[in-house]
Coordinates of C-alpha atoms and ligand atoms in Angstrom, one line a residue:
M42 CA 0.0 0.0 0.0
F43 CA 1.1 3.5 -0.9
I44 CA -0.2 6.8 0.5
D45 CA 0.0 10.0 -1.4
T46 CA 0.4 12.5 1.5
H47 CA 0.3 15.6 -0.7
C48 CA -1.6 16.1 -3.9
H49 CA -4.0 18.5 -5.5
L50 CA -6.9 16.3 -6.8
T51 CA -9.2 19.3 -7.3
D52 CA -6.8 21.0 -9.7
K53 CA -8.2 22.0 -13.1
Q54 CA -6.0 19.5 -14.8
F55 CA -7.9 16.7 -13.2
Q56 CA -11.3 18.1 -13.9
K57 CA -12.2 15.7 -16.7
D58 CA -10.9 12.4 -15.4
I59 CA -10.1 12.4 -11.7
E60 CA -12.3 9.4 -11.0
K61 CA -10.3 7.4 -13.6
V62 CA -7.0 8.7 -12.2
L63 CA -8.0 7.6 -8.7
A64 CA -9.1 4.2 -9.9
F65 CA -5.9 3.6 -11.8
S66 CA -3.8 4.8 -8.9
E67 CA -5.6 2.4 -6.6
Q68 CA -4.9 -0.5 -9.0
L69 CA -1.2 0.3 -8.5
G70 CA -1.6 0.2 -4.8
V71 CA -2.2 3.8 -3.8
K72 CA -4.8 3.4 -1.1
F73 CA -5.1 6.8 0.5
F74 CA -4.8 10.3 -0.8
V75 CA -4.4 13.6 1.1
T76 CA -5.5 16.4 -1.1
S77 CA -4.3 19.9 -0.2
G78 CA -5.7 23.3 -0.2
F79 CA -3.6 26.4 -0.7
D80 CA -6.1 29.2 -0.1
L81 CA -9.6 29.4 1.3
D82 CA -11.4 28.4 -1.9
S83 CA -9.2 25.4 -2.7
S84 CA -9.4 24.3 1.0
I85 CA -13.2 24.3 0.8
K86 CA -12.9 22.3 -2.5
A87 CA -10.5 19.8 -0.9
V88 CA -12.8 19.2 2.0
E89 CA -15.8 18.7 -0.4
F90 CA -13.9 16.3 -2.5
A91 CA -12.7 14.3 0.5
S92 CA -16.2 14.1 1.8
L93 CA -17.3 12.4 -1.4
H94 CA -14.4 9.9 -1.4
K95 CA -13.9 7.4 1.3
N96 CA -10.1 7.1 0.9
V97 CA -9.4 10.8 0.3
F98 CA -8.5 13.2 3.1
A99 CA -7.9 16.9 3.1
T100 CA -5.4 19.5 4.5
I101 CA -6.5 23.1 4.6
G102 CA -4.5 26.3 4.8
I103 CA -3.2 29.5 3.2
Y104 CA -0.1 29.1 1.2
P105 CA 2.6 31.9 1.2
E106 CA 1.7 33.3 -2.2
H107 CA -1.8 34.0 -0.9
A108 CA -0.6 35.4 2.5
C109 CA -1.9 38.9 1.7
L110 CA -5.4 37.7 1.5
A111 CA -5.4 36.1 4.9
D112 CA -6.9 37.9 7.9
E113 CA -8.6 36.8 11.1
K114 CA -11.8 36.1 9.2
T115 CA -9.9 33.7 7.0
F116 CA -8.5 31.9 10.0
A117 CA -11.9 31.6 11.6
K118 CA -13.2 30.0 8.4
L119 CA -10.3 27.5 8.4
E120 CA -11.1 26.7 12.0
E121 CA -14.7 26.1 11.1
L122 CA -13.7 24.0 8.1
A123 CA -11.4 21.9 10.2
K124 CA -14.3 20.5 12.2
N125 CA -15.0 18.2 9.2
K126 CA -13.7 14.7 10.1
K127 CA -11.9 14.4 6.7
V128 CA -9.5 17.3 7.6
V129 CA -6.3 15.7 8.8
G130 CA -3.9 18.6 8.8
I131 CA -3.2 22.3 8.2
G132 CA -1.4 23.0 5.0
E133 CA 0.1 23.8 2.8
I134 CA 1.5 26.7 4.8
G135 CA 5.0 28.1 4.8
L136 CA 7.3 30.6 3.1
Q137 CA 8.3 31.3 -0.4
F138 CA 10.8 34.0 -1.1
T139 CA 10.5 34.3 -4.8
D140 CA 10.2 37.6 -6.8
K141 CA 6.5 38.1 -6.9
A142 CA 5.7 36.6 -3.5
P143 CA 4.2 38.8 -0.8
A144 CA 6.5 40.6 1.7
K145 CA 8.5 38.3 4.0
E146 CA 7.0 39.8 7.2
V147 CA 3.5 39.2 5.9
Q148 CA 4.3 35.6 5.0
I149 CA 6.0 34.9 8.3
K150 CA 3.0 36.3 10.2
V151 CA 0.5 34.2 8.3
F152 CA 2.8 31.1 8.6
E153 CA 3.1 31.5 12.4
R154 CA -0.6 32.2 12.8
Q155 CA -1.4 28.9 11.1
I156 CA 1.2 26.9 13.1
D157 CA -0.7 28.2 16.2
L158 CA -4.0 27.2 14.6
A159 CA -2.8 23.7 13.9
F160 CA -1.7 23.4 17.5
D161 CA -5.0 24.6 18.8
L162 CA -6.8 22.1 16.5
Q163 CA -4.3 19.3 17.5
K164 CA -3.4 18.6 13.9
P165 CA -0.1 18.2 12.0
I166 CA 1.1 20.8 9.5
V167 CA 2.2 20.5 5.9
I168 CA 5.0 22.9 5.1
H169 CA 5.7 24.5 1.8
C170 CA 9.2 26.1 1.7
R171 CA 10.7 27.5 -1.4
E172 CA 13.9 29.5 -1.5
A173 CA 13.3 30.3 2.2
M174 CA 14.8 27.3 4.0
G175 CA 16.9 29.3 6.5
I176 CA 14.0 31.5 7.8
C177 CA 11.5 28.7 7.5
L178 CA 13.6 26.5 9.8
E179 CA 14.2 29.5 12.2
T180 CA 10.4 30.1 12.3
L181 CA 9.7 26.5 13.0
E182 CA 12.4 26.4 15.7
K183 CA 10.9 29.4 17.4
K184 CA 7.6 27.6 17.3
R185 CA 9.0 24.3 18.5
D186 CA 6.5 24.0 21.4
K187 CA 3.6 24.2 18.9
L188 CA 4.9 21.3 16.8
V189 CA 3.8 18.5 19.0
Y190 CA 1.3 17.1 16.5
G191 CA 4.1 16.8 13.9
G192 CA 4.0 17.6 10.3
T193 CA 5.8 17.2 7.0
M194 CA 8.3 19.2 5.1
H195 CA 6.4 18.9 1.8
C196 CA 8.5 18.2 -1.3
F197 CA 11.7 18.5 0.7
S198 CA 14.6 19.6 -1.4
G199 CA 17.1 20.9 1.1
S200 CA 20.6 20.0 2.2
R201 CA 21.7 17.3 4.7
E202 CA 22.0 19.9 7.4
S203 CA 18.4 21.2 6.8
A204 CA 17.1 17.7 6.8
L205 CA 18.7 17.2 10.2
R206 CA 17.1 20.3 11.6
V207 CA 13.7 19.2 10.3
L208 CA 14.1 15.8 12.0
K209 CA 15.2 17.5 15.2
L210 CA 12.0 19.4 15.3
G211 CA 10.1 16.1 15.2
L212 CA 8.8 16.7 11.7
N213 CA 8.9 14.2 8.8
I214 CA 10.5 14.6 5.4
S215 CA 8.1 14.3 2.5
V216 CA 9.7 12.9 -0.6
G217 CA 8.3 13.7 -4.0
G218 CA 9.2 13.7 -7.7
V219 CA 12.1 16.1 -7.4
S220 CA 14.1 13.4 -5.7
T221 CA 14.1 11.4 -8.9
F222 CA 15.5 14.2 -11.1
K223 CA 18.9 13.5 -12.6
N224 CA 20.4 16.7 -11.3
A225 CA 19.1 16.1 -7.7
T226 CA 22.6 14.9 -6.5
N227 CA 22.6 17.0 -3.3
L228 CA 19.1 16.1 -2.4
K229 CA 19.8 12.4 -2.9
E230 CA 22.8 12.7 -0.6
A231 CA 20.7 14.5 2.0
L232 CA 17.9 11.9 1.8
S233 CA 20.4 9.0 2.2
N234 CA 20.9 10.2 5.8
V235 CA 17.3 10.3 6.8
P236 CA 15.8 7.3 8.7
L237 CA 13.0 5.6 6.7
E238 CA 10.9 5.9 9.9
R239 CA 10.8 9.7 9.3
I240 CA 9.9 9.7 5.6
V241 CA 6.5 10.0 3.9
L242 CA 5.8 10.0 0.1
E243 CA 3.9 12.5 -2.0
T244 CA 3.4 13.4 -5.6
D245 CA 2.2 17.1 -5.4
C246 CA 0.3 16.2 -8.5
P247 CA -0.5 17.6 -11.0
Y248 CA 2.9 19.3 -10.6
L249 CA 6.4 17.9 -10.4
A250 CA 6.1 14.5 -12.2
P251 CA 9.0 12.2 -11.4
H252 CA 11.7 11.1 -13.9
P253 CA 11.2 9.7 -16.6
Y254 CA 7.7 11.4 -16.7
R255 CA 9.1 14.9 -16.0
G256 CA 7.0 17.6 -17.7
Q257 CA 3.9 15.4 -18.0
R258 CA 0.9 15.8 -15.8
N259 CA 1.8 14.2 -12.5
S260 CA -0.6 11.7 -10.9
P261 CA -0.8 9.6 -7.7
A262 CA -0.1 6.6 -10.0
F263 CA 3.5 7.8 -10.2
L264 CA 4.0 7.2 -6.4
P265 CA 5.5 3.7 -6.9
T266 CA 8.1 5.3 -9.2
I267 CA 9.1 7.8 -6.4
A268 CA 9.2 4.9 -3.9
E269 CA 11.4 2.7 -6.1
N270 CA 13.8 5.6 -6.5
L271 CA 13.9 6.3 -2.8
A272 CA 14.6 2.7 -2.1
K273 CA 17.7 3.0 -4.3
I274 CA 18.8 6.2 -2.5
L275 CA 18.4 4.5 0.9
G276 CA 19.8 1.1 -0.2
K277 CA 16.6 -0.7 0.9
D278 CA 14.0 -2.9 -0.6
A279 CA 11.2 -1.1 -2.4
S280 CA 8.7 -3.2 -0.4
E281 CA 10.2 -2.0 2.8
V282 CA 10.0 1.7 1.7
E283 CA 6.3 1.1 0.7
K284 CA 5.4 -0.4 4.0
V285 CA 7.2 1.9 6.4
T286 CA 6.3 5.2 4.6
S287 CA 2.7 4.1 4.7
Q288 CA 2.8 3.3 8.4
N289 CA 4.4 6.7 8.9
A290 CA 1.7 8.5 7.0
L291 CA -1.1 6.6 8.7
K292 CA 0.3 7.5 12.1
L293 CA 0.9 11.1 11.3
F294 CA -2.4 11.9 9.8
G295 CA -4.5 9.3 11.6
L296 CA -6.0 8.0 8.4
E297 CA -8.8 5.5 8.5
G298 CA -10.6 4.0 5.5
Ligands
NI514 NI1 1.4 21.3 -3.3

């Protein structure tokens, strides 16, 4: 059994054939899916979609690119939405210090506010961190006491040192398609030092398809490809990677079919 701990099943790219995509993924052993929101609208959609599918769960949150739109009203709505039993975490939330992203201070405030929210709701967090690893880790370290329900560093692509800091915070490393890319030498080296007991798998579909499907629409059906590649990186059997990462995901998100 595989578990896709981070995907976007309500994305436009899946509009026409999501039921087929899910059925095909299930045939390949993917039994649970955690579909993620990134703003209020997509969070509502994720919860609605999860409500209609027994083996789909949702995380809800405001992603850094939309941080400007988040105010106390937004957080109150998230809190209300989190009452739904299918909501298993707060995410994706985090920091992204790219050119067009909102001001750093705004992003950090919204990130911290949602870490607090997750703690109050007793749920794990799913962290999005792009070109912001240093400050992201500092923020998490500052909020260490609020991380008792755990979380994942979604689509982890940092260094060995960053991986160690994530692990020290009690968070899991989420491994996706980027780890299969030919030029991901440093990431592969970093992952080779992470205990399997602290890793979960994700696709982030429809984005970031693994090698050799890079550039195509990604799907949960590519999760076994990511697992096989991770097994090579860790020098372990693919079946062990499948089993342990699924146990980790079940435990972290408390999934039940
Ligand atoms: Ni995502």
